[in-house]
């Protein structure tokens, strides 16, 4: 009996080994790494450390003679390395841009950020899915930038040549400061948050009497078709969190949250019920993956997510 029992145990062990060998990889204990869908992959984060190959340091300095081919090739490699694209000419030219100089474009993709050093020493941190137009003669007689997106400005002050940021409906002028401008063209509005110093803000096509002055801790917001920016005091840390790889929302309408998620992740997020668009969200979290962001939204708010392919739709829970 003992011999026959040993034989049965040996037979069972052999069948177990055979079954394990025939099992598909996903059924084995030592399975391969979990499949990560496109909407769950971490965002592409551009290193903001000021290293020569990653920072557009002096990219817009005009020299006394044309760039040599080797210099142009090196610059192209540096730009490709950070995922920032510079175009010598734009077609069509933005309507509000000057016509006397060639315009250059710096653009970030979804989830990307980039740091730019301008010829005057000013620093710009360009946010995700944003575009910054700079004239080739920037700093010669004027310092004008054209923004569609989000950017943080650390400006070297020059009273004779104030730095101006032009957006779809406003002009923001530096008086020696650090501040954030958010003005995605699709929204039609401009928001300015001052971290330190002073800036002025005015509508594009309205007299200077509508100009407002913003100091540290102020947020100015100019909505479409409004003549005077609305001003209130805010916690500036919430509006610079994106520079540290965090998303920080303070009573933000879900429609604005969804728009921001689209800029950070390569996923089409939609709202299935229009009434959800105004629902406010207050949350702060690391922008590591779309899965984490979606978990926060669906936990804090009474909403659920339905995914079909690369489209995620939010509904009432």
PDB file of C-alpha atoms in Angstrom:
ATOM      1  CA  UNK A   1       0.000   0.000   0.000  1.00  0.00           C
ATOM      2  CA  UNK A   2       2.862   2.365   0.859  1.00  0.00           C
ATOM      3  CA  UNK A   3       4.474   1.701  -2.542  1.00  0.00           C
ATOM      4  CA  UNK A   4       1.219   2.292  -4.387  1.00  0.00           C
ATOM      5  CA  UNK A   5       0.665   5.550  -2.434  1.00  0.00           C
ATOM      6  CA  UNK A   6       4.129   6.768  -3.356  1.00  0.00           C
ATOM      7  CA  UNK A   7       3.397   5.962  -6.987  1.00  0.00           C
ATOM      8  CA  UNK A   8       0.143   7.945  -6.867  1.00  0.00           C
ATOM      9  CA  UNK A   9       1.938  10.937  -5.282  1.00  0.00           C
ATOM     10  CA  UNK A  10       4.645  10.765  -7.938  1.00  0.00           C
ATOM     11  CA  UNK A  11       2.020  10.578 -10.694  1.00  0.00           C
ATOM     12  CA  UNK A  12       0.132  13.590  -9.291  1.00  0.00           C
ATOM     13  CA  UNK A  13       3.392  15.534  -9.100  1.00  0.00           C
ATOM     14  CA  UNK A  14       4.222  14.697 -12.699  1.00  0.00           C
ATOM     15  CA  UNK A  15       0.756  15.799 -13.900  1.00  0.00           C
ATOM     16  CA  UNK A  16       1.107  19.053 -11.932  1.00  0.00           C
ATOM     17  CA  UNK A  17       4.422  19.758 -13.630  1.00  0.00           C
ATOM     18  CA  UNK A  18       2.935  18.993 -17.048  1.00  0.00           C
ATOM     19  CA  UNK A  19      -0.129  21.188 -16.390  1.00  0.00           C
ATOM     20  CA  UNK A  20       2.107  24.059 -15.280  1.00  0.00           C
ATOM     21  CA  UNK A  21       4.221  23.727 -18.433  1.00  0.00           C
ATOM     22  CA  UNK A  22       1.103  23.770 -20.650  1.00  0.00           C
ATOM     23  CA  UNK A  23      -0.551  26.712 -18.868  1.00  0.00           C
ATOM     24  CA  UNK A  24      -0.514  30.090 -20.649  1.00  0.00           C
ATOM     25  CA  UNK A  25       2.015  32.596 -19.237  1.00  0.00           C
ATOM     26  CA  UNK A  26      -0.702  34.763 -17.621  1.00  0.00           C
ATOM     27  CA  UNK A  27      -1.855  31.779 -15.538  1.00  0.00           C
ATOM     28  CA  UNK A  28       1.554  31.012 -14.063  1.00  0.00           C
ATOM     29  CA  UNK A  29       2.570  32.377 -10.656  1.00  0.00           C
ATOM     30  CA  UNK A  30       5.639  34.158 -12.093  1.00  0.00           C
ATOM     31  CA  UNK A  31       3.614  36.034 -14.707  1.00  0.00           C
ATOM     32  CA  UNK A  32       5.128  38.778 -16.851  1.00  0.00           C
ATOM     33  CA  UNK A  33       4.736  42.423 -15.882  1.00  0.00           C
ATOM     34  CA  UNK A  34       1.134  43.670 -15.892  1.00  0.00           C
ATOM     35  CA  UNK A  35       0.013  45.173 -19.183  1.00  0.00           C
ATOM     36  CA  UNK A  36      -0.197  48.947 -18.879  1.00  0.00           C
ATOM     37  CA  UNK A  37      -2.776  50.531 -21.162  1.00  0.00           C
ATOM     38  CA  UNK A  38      -1.922  53.823 -22.917  1.00  0.00           C
ATOM     39  CA  UNK A  39      -4.136  55.833 -20.581  1.00  0.00           C
ATOM     40  CA  UNK A  40      -2.316  54.396 -17.523  1.00  0.00           C
ATOM     41  CA  UNK A  41       1.261  55.161 -18.585  1.00  0.00           C
ATOM     42  CA  UNK A  42       3.151  57.840 -16.652  1.00  0.00           C
ATOM     43  CA  UNK A  43       3.318  61.287 -18.196  1.00  0.00           C
ATOM     44  CA  UNK A  44       6.435  62.309 -20.076  1.00  0.00           C
ATOM     45  CA  UNK A  45       8.246  64.631 -17.693  1.00  0.00           C
ATOM     46  CA  UNK A  46      10.912  66.925 -19.084  1.00  0.00           C
ATOM     47  CA  UNK A  47      13.851  67.322 -16.712  1.00  0.00           C
ATOM     48  CA  UNK A  48      13.935  70.960 -15.634  1.00  0.00           C
ATOM     49  CA  UNK A  49      17.489  70.789 -14.253  1.00  0.00           C
ATOM     50  CA  UNK A  50      19.475  73.545 -15.987  1.00  0.00           C
ATOM     51  CA  UNK A  51      21.859  71.337 -17.939  1.00  0.00           C
ATOM     52  CA  UNK A  52      23.208  72.602 -21.272  1.00  0.00           C
ATOM     53  CA  UNK A  53      21.619  69.840 -23.351  1.00  0.00           C
ATOM     54  CA  UNK A  54      18.201  70.223 -21.755  1.00  0.00           C
ATOM     55  CA  UNK A  55      17.818  73.964 -21.403  1.00  0.00           C
ATOM     56  CA  UNK A  56      17.350  76.394 -24.275  1.00  0.00           C
ATOM     57  CA  UNK A  57      19.946  78.688 -22.771  1.00  0.00           C
ATOM     58  CA  UNK A  58      20.564  81.642 -25.077  1.00  0.00           C
ATOM     59  CA  UNK A  59      18.572  80.064 -27.879  1.00  0.00           C
ATOM     60  CA  UNK A  60      17.315  83.444 -28.973  1.00  0.00           C
ATOM     61  CA  UNK A  61      20.529  85.479 -28.686  1.00  0.00           C
ATOM     62  CA  UNK A  62      21.266  87.191 -31.991  1.00  0.00           C
ATOM     63  CA  UNK A  63      24.918  87.051 -32.962  1.00  0.00           C
ATOM     64  CA  UNK A  64      26.814  89.404 -35.290  1.00  0.00           C
ATOM     65  CA  UNK A  65      26.997  86.694 -37.977  1.00  0.00           C
ATOM     66  CA  UNK A  66      24.867  83.711 -39.065  1.00  0.00           C
ATOM     67  CA  UNK A  67      25.089  80.486 -37.088  1.00  0.00           C
ATOM     68  CA  UNK A  68      27.552  77.930 -38.377  1.00  0.00           C
ATOM     69  CA  UNK A  69      26.083  74.591 -39.555  1.00  0.00           C
ATOM     70  CA  UNK A  70      27.684  72.739 -36.623  1.00  0.00           C
ATOM     71  CA  UNK A  71      26.066  75.101 -34.149  1.00  0.00           C
ATOM     72  CA  UNK A  72      22.689  74.698 -35.825  1.00  0.00           C
ATOM     73  CA  UNK A  73      23.025  70.897 -35.720  1.00  0.00           C
ATOM     74  CA  UNK A  74      23.952  70.972 -32.016  1.00  0.00           C
ATOM     75  CA  UNK A  75      20.983  73.208 -31.262  1.00  0.00           C
ATOM     76  CA  UNK A  76      18.668  70.821 -33.125  1.00  0.00           C
ATOM     77  CA  UNK A  77      19.890  67.888 -31.048  1.00  0.00           C
ATOM     78  CA  UNK A  78      19.383  69.822 -27.818  1.00  0.00           C
ATOM     79  CA  UNK A  79      15.831  70.776 -28.792  1.00  0.00           C
ATOM     80  CA  UNK A  80      14.922  67.225 -29.764  1.00  0.00           C
ATOM     81  CA  UNK A  81      16.338  65.977 -26.456  1.00  0.00           C
ATOM     82  CA  UNK A  82      13.829  67.947 -24.396  1.00  0.00           C
ATOM     83  CA  UNK A  83      10.929  67.383 -26.736  1.00  0.00           C
ATOM     84  CA  UNK A  84      10.629  71.069 -27.594  1.00  0.00           C
ATOM     85  CA  UNK A  85      10.285  72.148 -31.185  1.00  0.00           C
ATOM     86  CA  UNK A  86      11.560  75.418 -32.627  1.00  0.00           C
ATOM     87  CA  UNK A  87      10.256  76.622 -35.971  1.00  0.00           C
ATOM     88  CA  UNK A  88      11.939  79.385 -37.911  1.00  0.00           C
ATOM     89  CA  UNK A  89       8.755  80.538 -39.620  1.00  0.00           C
ATOM     90  CA  UNK A  90       5.067  80.210 -38.835  1.00  0.00           C
ATOM     91  CA  UNK A  91       2.320  80.027 -41.436  1.00  0.00           C
ATOM     92  CA  UNK A  92      -0.065  81.619 -40.996  1.00  0.00           C
ATOM     93  CA  UNK A  93       1.535  84.247 -38.746  1.00  0.00           C
ATOM     94  CA  UNK A  94      -0.466  84.882 -35.525  1.00  0.00           C
ATOM     95  CA  UNK A  95      -2.673  87.911 -36.058  1.00  0.00           C
ATOM     96  CA  UNK A  96      -1.378  89.915 -33.089  1.00  0.00           C
ATOM     97  CA  UNK A  97       2.306  89.270 -33.751  1.00  0.00           C
ATOM     98  CA  UNK A  98       4.676  91.890 -35.129  1.00  0.00           C
ATOM     99  CA  UNK A  99       5.591  91.591 -38.807  1.00  0.00           C
ATOM    100  CA  UNK A 100       9.099  93.100 -38.632  1.00  0.00           C
ATOM    101  CA  UNK A 101      10.822  90.005 -37.230  1.00  0.00           C
ATOM    102  CA  UNK A 102      10.707  86.262 -37.679  1.00  0.00           C
ATOM    103  CA  UNK A 103       8.648  84.449 -35.060  1.00  0.00           C
ATOM    104  CA  UNK A 104       9.895  81.277 -33.390  1.00  0.00           C
ATOM    105  CA  UNK A 105       7.722  78.675 -31.724  1.00  0.00           C
ATOM    106  CA  UNK A 106       8.474  76.531 -28.672  1.00  0.00           C
ATOM    107  CA  UNK A 107       5.847  73.855 -28.067  1.00  0.00           C
ATOM    108  CA  UNK A 108       5.388  71.158 -25.427  1.00  0.00           C
ATOM    109  CA  UNK A 109       3.334  68.022 -25.925  1.00  0.00           C
ATOM    110  CA  UNK A 110       0.844  66.539 -23.492  1.00  0.00           C
ATOM    111  CA  UNK A 111       2.520  65.780 -20.181  1.00  0.00           C
ATOM    112  CA  UNK A 112       5.708  67.650 -21.110  1.00  0.00           C
ATOM    113  CA  UNK A 113       7.264  70.700 -19.470  1.00  0.00           C
ATOM    114  CA  UNK A 114      10.322  72.653 -20.544  1.00  0.00           C
ATOM    115  CA  UNK A 115      12.544  75.419 -19.232  1.00  0.00           C
ATOM    116  CA  UNK A 116      13.685  78.207 -21.538  1.00  0.00           C
ATOM    117  CA  UNK A 117      16.365  80.814 -20.882  1.00  0.00           C
ATOM    118  CA  UNK A 118      15.740  83.987 -22.861  1.00  0.00           C
ATOM    119  CA  UNK A 119      18.439  86.307 -24.173  1.00  0.00           C
ATOM    120  CA  UNK A 120      17.829  88.838 -21.381  1.00  0.00           C
ATOM    121  CA  UNK A 121      18.402  86.197 -18.665  1.00  0.00           C
ATOM    122  CA  UNK A 122      14.709  85.730 -17.884  1.00  0.00           C
ATOM    123  CA  UNK A 123      13.521  82.184 -17.224  1.00  0.00           C
ATOM    124  CA  UNK A 124      10.322  80.635 -18.568  1.00  0.00           C
ATOM    125  CA  UNK A 125       8.956  77.251 -17.494  1.00  0.00           C
ATOM    126  CA  UNK A 126       6.506  76.198 -20.175  1.00  0.00           C
ATOM    127  CA  UNK A 127       3.636  74.023 -18.978  1.00  0.00           C
ATOM    128  CA  UNK A 128       2.039  70.995 -20.595  1.00  0.00           C
ATOM    129  CA  UNK A 129       0.494  71.204 -24.065  1.00  0.00           C
ATOM    130  CA  UNK A 130       1.544  74.842 -24.421  1.00  0.00           C
ATOM    131  CA  UNK A 131       2.963  77.090 -27.148  1.00  0.00           C
ATOM    132  CA  UNK A 132       5.212  80.128 -26.737  1.00  0.00           C
ATOM    133  CA  UNK A 133       6.025  82.453 -29.649  1.00  0.00           C
ATOM    134  CA  UNK A 134       9.197  84.542 -29.436  1.00  0.00           C
ATOM    135  CA  UNK A 135      10.459  87.112 -31.924  1.00  0.00           C
ATOM    136  CA  UNK A 136      13.940  86.501 -33.323  1.00  0.00           C
ATOM    137  CA  UNK A 137      14.924  90.037 -32.262  1.00  0.00           C
ATOM    138  CA  UNK A 138      13.619  89.557 -28.708  1.00  0.00           C
ATOM    139  CA  UNK A 139      15.320  92.006 -26.358  1.00  0.00           C
ATOM    140  CA  UNK A 140      16.717  94.338 -29.022  1.00  0.00           C
ATOM    141  CA  UNK A 141      14.101  97.030 -28.565  1.00  0.00           C
ATOM    142  CA  UNK A 142      11.152  95.216 -27.001  1.00  0.00           C
ATOM    143  CA  UNK A 143      10.449  92.058 -25.002  1.00  0.00           C
ATOM    144  CA  UNK A 144       7.169  90.574 -26.208  1.00  0.00           C
ATOM    145  CA  UNK A 145       6.068  86.950 -25.829  1.00  0.00           C
ATOM    146  CA  UNK A 146       2.916  85.285 -27.157  1.00  0.00           C
ATOM    147  CA  UNK A 147       1.438  82.458 -25.098  1.00  0.00           C
ATOM    148  CA  UNK A 148      -1.177  79.815 -25.746  1.00  0.00           C
ATOM    149  CA  UNK A 149      -1.138  77.607 -22.650  1.00  0.00           C
ATOM    150  CA  UNK A 150       0.504  77.828 -19.227  1.00  0.00           C
ATOM    151  CA  UNK A 151       3.888  79.278 -18.315  1.00  0.00           C
ATOM    152  CA  UNK A 152       5.803  80.463 -15.264  1.00  0.00           C
ATOM    153  CA  UNK A 153       7.895  83.619 -15.731  1.00  0.00           C
ATOM    154  CA  UNK A 154      10.903  84.640 -13.650  1.00  0.00           C
ATOM    155  CA  UNK A 155      11.689  87.979 -15.233  1.00  0.00           C
ATOM    156  CA  UNK A 156      14.848  90.071 -15.211  1.00  0.00           C
ATOM    157  CA  UNK A 157      13.409  93.547 -14.821  1.00  0.00           C
ATOM    158  CA  UNK A 158      14.232  96.320 -17.296  1.00  0.00           C
ATOM    159  CA  UNK A 159      12.235  99.545 -16.895  1.00  0.00           C
ATOM    160  CA  UNK A 160      13.190 100.678 -20.415  1.00  0.00           C
ATOM    161  CA  UNK A 161      11.999  97.443 -22.033  1.00  0.00           C
ATOM    162  CA  UNK A 162       9.132  95.912 -20.024  1.00  0.00           C
ATOM    163  CA  UNK A 163       8.416  92.268 -20.724  1.00  0.00           C
ATOM    164  CA  UNK A 164       4.888  91.761 -22.060  1.00  0.00           C
ATOM    165  CA  UNK A 165       2.998  88.478 -22.402  1.00  0.00           C
ATOM    166  CA  UNK A 166       0.272  88.590 -25.047  1.00  0.00           C
ATOM    167  CA  UNK A 167      -2.591  86.091 -24.810  1.00  0.00           C
ATOM    168  CA  UNK A 168      -5.857  85.735 -26.707  1.00  0.00           C
ATOM    169  CA  UNK A 169      -7.650  88.466 -24.745  1.00  0.00           C
ATOM    170  CA  UNK A 170      -5.110  90.177 -22.457  1.00  0.00           C
ATOM    171  CA  UNK A 171      -1.679  91.741 -22.139  1.00  0.00           C
ATOM    172  CA  UNK A 172       0.329  91.131 -18.943  1.00  0.00           C
ATOM    173  CA  UNK A 173       3.280  93.424 -18.261  1.00  0.00           C
ATOM    174  CA  UNK A 174       6.098  92.742 -15.830  1.00  0.00           C
ATOM    175  CA  UNK A 175       7.161  95.276 -13.227  1.00  0.00           C
ATOM    176  CA  UNK A 176       9.903  92.959 -11.860  1.00  0.00           C
ATOM    177  CA  UNK A 177       8.426  89.718 -10.620  1.00  0.00           C
ATOM    178  CA  UNK A 178       7.685  85.975 -10.784  1.00  0.00           C
ATOM    179  CA  UNK A 179       4.236  84.936 -11.950  1.00  0.00           C
ATOM    180  CA  UNK A 180       2.164  82.305 -13.765  1.00  0.00           C
ATOM    181  CA  UNK A 181       0.021  82.989 -16.822  1.00  0.00           C
ATOM    182  CA  UNK A 182      -2.626  80.488 -17.937  1.00  0.00           C
ATOM    183  CA  UNK A 183      -4.364  81.255 -21.219  1.00  0.00           C
ATOM    184  CA  UNK A 184      -5.309  78.338 -23.429  1.00  0.00           C
ATOM    185  CA  UNK A 185      -6.817  79.771 -26.593  1.00  0.00           C
ATOM    186  CA  UNK A 186      -9.749  77.354 -26.493  1.00  0.00           C
ATOM    187  CA  UNK A 187     -10.951  78.856 -23.193  1.00  0.00           C
ATOM    188  CA  UNK A 188     -10.730  82.470 -24.385  1.00  0.00           C
ATOM    189  CA  UNK A 189      -9.739  83.646 -20.888  1.00  0.00           C
ATOM    190  CA  UNK A 190      -6.485  84.704 -19.219  1.00  0.00           C
ATOM    191  CA  UNK A 191      -5.454  84.051 -15.626  1.00  0.00           C
ATOM    192  CA  UNK A 192      -2.417  85.604 -13.937  1.00  0.00           C
ATOM    193  CA  UNK A 193      -1.141  84.564 -10.487  1.00  0.00           C
ATOM    194  CA  UNK A 194       1.690  86.639  -8.976  1.00  0.00           C
ATOM    195  CA  UNK A 195       4.170  84.793  -6.780  1.00  0.00           C
ATOM    196  CA  UNK A 196       6.320  87.858  -6.031  1.00  0.00           C
ATOM    197  CA  UNK A 197       6.700  91.411  -7.272  1.00  0.00           C
ATOM    198  CA  UNK A 198       4.133  93.268  -9.360  1.00  0.00           C
ATOM    199  CA  UNK A 199       2.538  92.942 -12.795  1.00  0.00           C
ATOM    200  CA  UNK A 200      -0.156  94.859 -14.633  1.00  0.00           C
ATOM    201  CA  UNK A 201      -2.926  93.239 -16.624  1.00  0.00           C
ATOM    202  CA  UNK A 202      -5.286  94.718 -19.200  1.00  0.00           C
ATOM    203  CA  UNK A 203      -7.582  93.563 -22.013  1.00  0.00           C
ATOM    204  CA  UNK A 204      -6.086  93.506 -25.496  1.00  0.00           C
ATOM    205  CA  UNK A 205      -8.380  96.010 -27.197  1.00  0.00           C
ATOM    206  CA  UNK A 206      -9.455  98.251 -24.317  1.00  0.00           C
ATOM    207  CA  UNK A 207      -8.011 101.553 -23.123  1.00  0.00           C
ATOM    208  CA  UNK A 208      -5.299 101.586 -20.464  1.00  0.00           C
ATOM    209  CA  UNK A 209      -7.897 102.813 -17.954  1.00  0.00           C
ATOM    210  CA  UNK A 210      -8.916  99.137 -17.619  1.00  0.00           C
ATOM    211  CA  UNK A 211      -5.416  98.154 -16.489  1.00  0.00           C
ATOM    212  CA  UNK A 212      -5.189  96.542 -13.032  1.00  0.00           C
ATOM    213  CA  UNK A 213      -2.103  96.066 -10.867  1.00  0.00           C
ATOM    214  CA  UNK A 214      -1.446  92.689  -9.277  1.00  0.00           C
ATOM    215  CA  UNK A 215       0.965  92.127  -6.399  1.00  0.00           C
ATOM    216  CA  UNK A 216       2.217  89.010  -4.603  1.00  0.00           C
ATOM    217  CA  UNK A 217      -0.658  86.639  -3.780  1.00  0.00           C
ATOM    218  CA  UNK A 218      -3.084  88.216  -6.263  1.00  0.00           C
ATOM    219  CA  UNK A 219      -4.851  86.389  -9.045  1.00  0.00           C
ATOM    220  CA  UNK A 220      -6.263  88.361 -11.937  1.00  0.00           C
ATOM    221  CA  UNK A 221      -8.705  86.670 -14.293  1.00  0.00           C
ATOM    222  CA  UNK A 222     -10.090  88.148 -17.485  1.00  0.00           C
ATOM    223  CA  UNK A 223     -12.993  86.175 -18.944  1.00  0.00           C
ATOM    224  CA  UNK A 224     -14.014  86.423 -22.606  1.00  0.00           C
ATOM    225  CA  UNK A 225     -15.742  89.725 -23.525  1.00  0.00           C
ATOM    226  CA  UNK A 226     -14.978  91.301 -20.138  1.00  0.00           C
ATOM    227  CA  UNK A 227     -13.373  94.752 -19.979  1.00  0.00           C
ATOM    228  CA  UNK A 228     -11.833  94.634 -16.490  1.00  0.00           C
ATOM    229  CA  UNK A 229      -9.973  91.693 -14.889  1.00  0.00           C
ATOM    230  CA  UNK A 230     -11.420  90.299 -11.657  1.00  0.00           C
ATOM    231  CA  UNK A 231      -8.885  90.204  -8.813  1.00  0.00           C
ATOM    232  CA  UNK A 232      -8.755  88.074  -5.671  1.00  0.00           C
ATOM    233  CA  UNK A 233      -6.175  86.766  -3.192  1.00  0.00           C
ATOM    234  CA  UNK A 234      -5.109  83.109  -3.600  1.00  0.00           C
ATOM    235  CA  UNK A 235      -2.609  80.560  -2.326  1.00  0.00           C
ATOM    236  CA  UNK A 236       0.034  80.786  -5.042  1.00  0.00           C
ATOM    237  CA  UNK A 237       1.428  77.325  -4.231  1.00  0.00           C
ATOM    238  CA  UNK A 238      -1.675  75.781  -5.749  1.00  0.00           C
ATOM    239  CA  UNK A 239      -0.963  77.496  -9.067  1.00  0.00           C
ATOM    240  CA  UNK A 240       2.713  76.530  -9.265  1.00  0.00           C
ATOM    241  CA  UNK A 241       2.236  72.887  -8.180  1.00  0.00           C
ATOM    242  CA  UNK A 242       2.376  71.727 -11.815  1.00  0.00           C
ATOM    243  CA  UNK A 243       6.071  72.727 -11.876  1.00  0.00           C
ATOM    244  CA  UNK A 244       6.667  70.084  -9.182  1.00  0.00           C
ATOM    245  CA  UNK A 245       4.683  67.405 -11.009  1.00  0.00           C
ATOM    246  CA  UNK A 246       1.487  67.824  -8.989  1.00  0.00           C
ATOM    247  CA  UNK A 247      -2.074  68.650  -9.953  1.00  0.00           C
ATOM    248  CA  UNK A 248      -3.777  70.945  -7.450  1.00  0.00           C
ATOM    249  CA  UNK A 249      -7.444  71.868  -7.860  1.00  0.00           C
ATOM    250  CA  UNK A 250      -9.275  74.284  -5.568  1.00  0.00           C
ATOM    251  CA  UNK A 251     -13.038  74.277  -6.177  1.00  0.00           C
ATOM    252  CA  UNK A 252     -12.310  73.780  -9.860  1.00  0.00           C
ATOM    253  CA  UNK A 253     -15.313  72.935 -12.070  1.00  0.00           C
ATOM    254  CA  UNK A 254     -15.143  69.361 -13.327  1.00  0.00           C
ATOM    255  CA  UNK A 255     -15.148  70.689 -16.899  1.00  0.00           C
ATOM    256  CA  UNK A 256     -11.852  72.506 -16.175  1.00  0.00           C
ATOM    257  CA  UNK A 257     -10.441  69.421 -14.433  1.00  0.00           C
ATOM    258  CA  UNK A 258     -11.243  67.255 -17.446  1.00  0.00           C
ATOM    259  CA  UNK A 259      -9.577  69.765 -19.771  1.00  0.00           C
ATOM    260  CA  UNK A 260      -6.433  69.682 -17.601  1.00  0.00           C
ATOM    261  CA  UNK A 261      -6.384  65.873 -17.535  1.00  0.00           C
ATOM    262  CA  UNK A 262      -6.436  65.852 -21.337  1.00  0.00           C
ATOM    263  CA  UNK A 263      -3.356  68.095 -21.335  1.00  0.00           C
ATOM    264  CA  UNK A 264      -1.428  65.880 -18.912  1.00  0.00           C
ATOM    265  CA  UNK A 265      -2.332  62.462 -20.308  1.00  0.00           C
ATOM    266  CA  UNK A 266      -2.738  61.013 -23.784  1.00  0.00           C
ATOM    267  CA  UNK A 267      -6.363  60.061 -23.202  1.00  0.00           C
ATOM    268  CA  UNK A 268      -9.689  61.476 -24.351  1.00  0.00           C
ATOM    269  CA  UNK A 269     -11.678  62.290 -21.183  1.00  0.00           C
ATOM    270  CA  UNK A 270     -15.299  63.321 -21.643  1.00  0.00           C
ATOM    271  CA  UNK A 271     -18.270  64.267 -19.472  1.00  0.00           C
ATOM    272  CA  UNK A 272     -21.299  62.128 -20.226  1.00  0.00           C
ATOM    273  CA  UNK A 273     -23.776  64.407 -18.451  1.00  0.00           C
ATOM    274  CA  UNK A 274     -23.521  68.168 -19.055  1.00  0.00           C
ATOM    275  CA  UNK A 275     -24.807  68.868 -15.524  1.00  0.00           C
ATOM    276  CA  UNK A 276     -21.544  67.442 -14.119  1.00  0.00           C
ATOM    277  CA  UNK A 277     -19.441  70.156 -15.720  1.00  0.00           C
ATOM    278  CA  UNK A 278     -20.008  72.677 -12.928  1.00  0.00           C
ATOM    279  CA  UNK A 279     -19.392  70.225 -10.072  1.00  0.00           C
ATOM    280  CA  UNK A 280     -16.426  71.593  -8.025  1.00  0.00           C
ATOM    281  CA  UNK A 281     -13.385  69.462  -7.236  1.00  0.00           C
ATOM    282  CA  UNK A 282     -10.825  70.179  -4.508  1.00  0.00           C
ATOM    283  CA  UNK A 283      -7.921  67.737  -4.591  1.00  0.00           C
ATOM    284  CA  UNK A 284      -4.130  67.644  -4.804  1.00  0.00           C
ATOM    285  CA  UNK A 285      -2.139  64.663  -6.052  1.00  0.00           C
ATOM    286  CA  UNK A 286       1.025  63.644  -7.909  1.00  0.00           C
ATOM    287  CA  UNK A 287       0.588  63.548 -11.666  1.00  0.00           C
ATOM    288  CA  UNK A 288       2.179  60.118 -11.993  1.00  0.00           C
ATOM    289  CA  UNK A 289      -0.461  58.282 -14.010  1.00  0.00           C
ATOM    290  CA  UNK A 290      -3.920  58.668 -15.416  1.00  0.00           C
ATOM    291  CA  UNK A 291      -5.107  55.730 -13.316  1.00  0.00           C
ATOM    292  CA  UNK A 292      -4.233  57.644 -10.141  1.00  0.00           C
ATOM    293  CA  UNK A 293      -5.832  60.870 -11.380  1.00  0.00           C
ATOM    294  CA  UNK A 294      -9.040  59.072 -12.347  1.00  0.00           C
ATOM    295  CA  UNK A 295      -9.161  57.307  -8.975  1.00  0.00           C
ATOM    296  CA  UNK A 296      -8.950  60.668  -7.175  1.00  0.00           C
ATOM    297  CA  UNK A 297     -11.730  62.218  -9.269  1.00  0.00           C
ATOM    298  CA  UNK A 298     -14.092  59.262  -8.902  1.00  0.00           C
ATOM    299  CA  UNK A 299     -13.392  59.001  -5.163  1.00  0.00           C
ATOM    300  CA  UNK A 300     -13.834  62.678  -4.279  1.00  0.00           C
ATOM    301  CA  UNK A 301     -16.840  63.269  -6.540  1.00  0.00           C
ATOM    302  CA  UNK A 302     -19.979  61.135  -6.954  1.00  0.00           C
ATOM    303  CA  UNK A 303     -19.011  60.116 -10.482  1.00  0.00           C
ATOM    304  CA  UNK A 304     -18.030  56.878 -12.184  1.00  0.00           C
ATOM    305  CA  UNK A 305     -15.843  56.281 -15.214  1.00  0.00           C
ATOM    306  CA  UNK A 306     -16.683  54.166 -18.242  1.00  0.00           C
ATOM    307  CA  UNK A 307     -13.854  53.314 -20.618  1.00  0.00           C
ATOM    308  CA  UNK A 308     -14.204  52.352 -24.276  1.00  0.00           C
ATOM    309  CA  UNK A 309     -10.876  52.111 -26.046  1.00  0.00           C
ATOM    310  CA  UNK A 310      -8.953  55.348 -25.454  1.00  0.00           C
ATOM    311  CA  UNK A 311     -12.092  57.261 -24.437  1.00  0.00           C
ATOM    312  CA  UNK A 312     -13.029  57.631 -20.773  1.00  0.00           C
ATOM    313  CA  UNK A 313     -16.457  59.095 -20.014  1.00  0.00           C
ATOM    314  CA  UNK A 314     -17.605  60.347 -16.611  1.00  0.00           C
ATOM    315  CA  UNK A 315     -21.197  59.767 -15.455  1.00  0.00           C
ATOM    316  CA  UNK A 316     -23.198  60.256 -12.265  1.00  0.00           C
ATOM    317  CA  UNK A 317     -22.482  57.475  -9.815  1.00  0.00           C
TER     318      UNK A 317
END
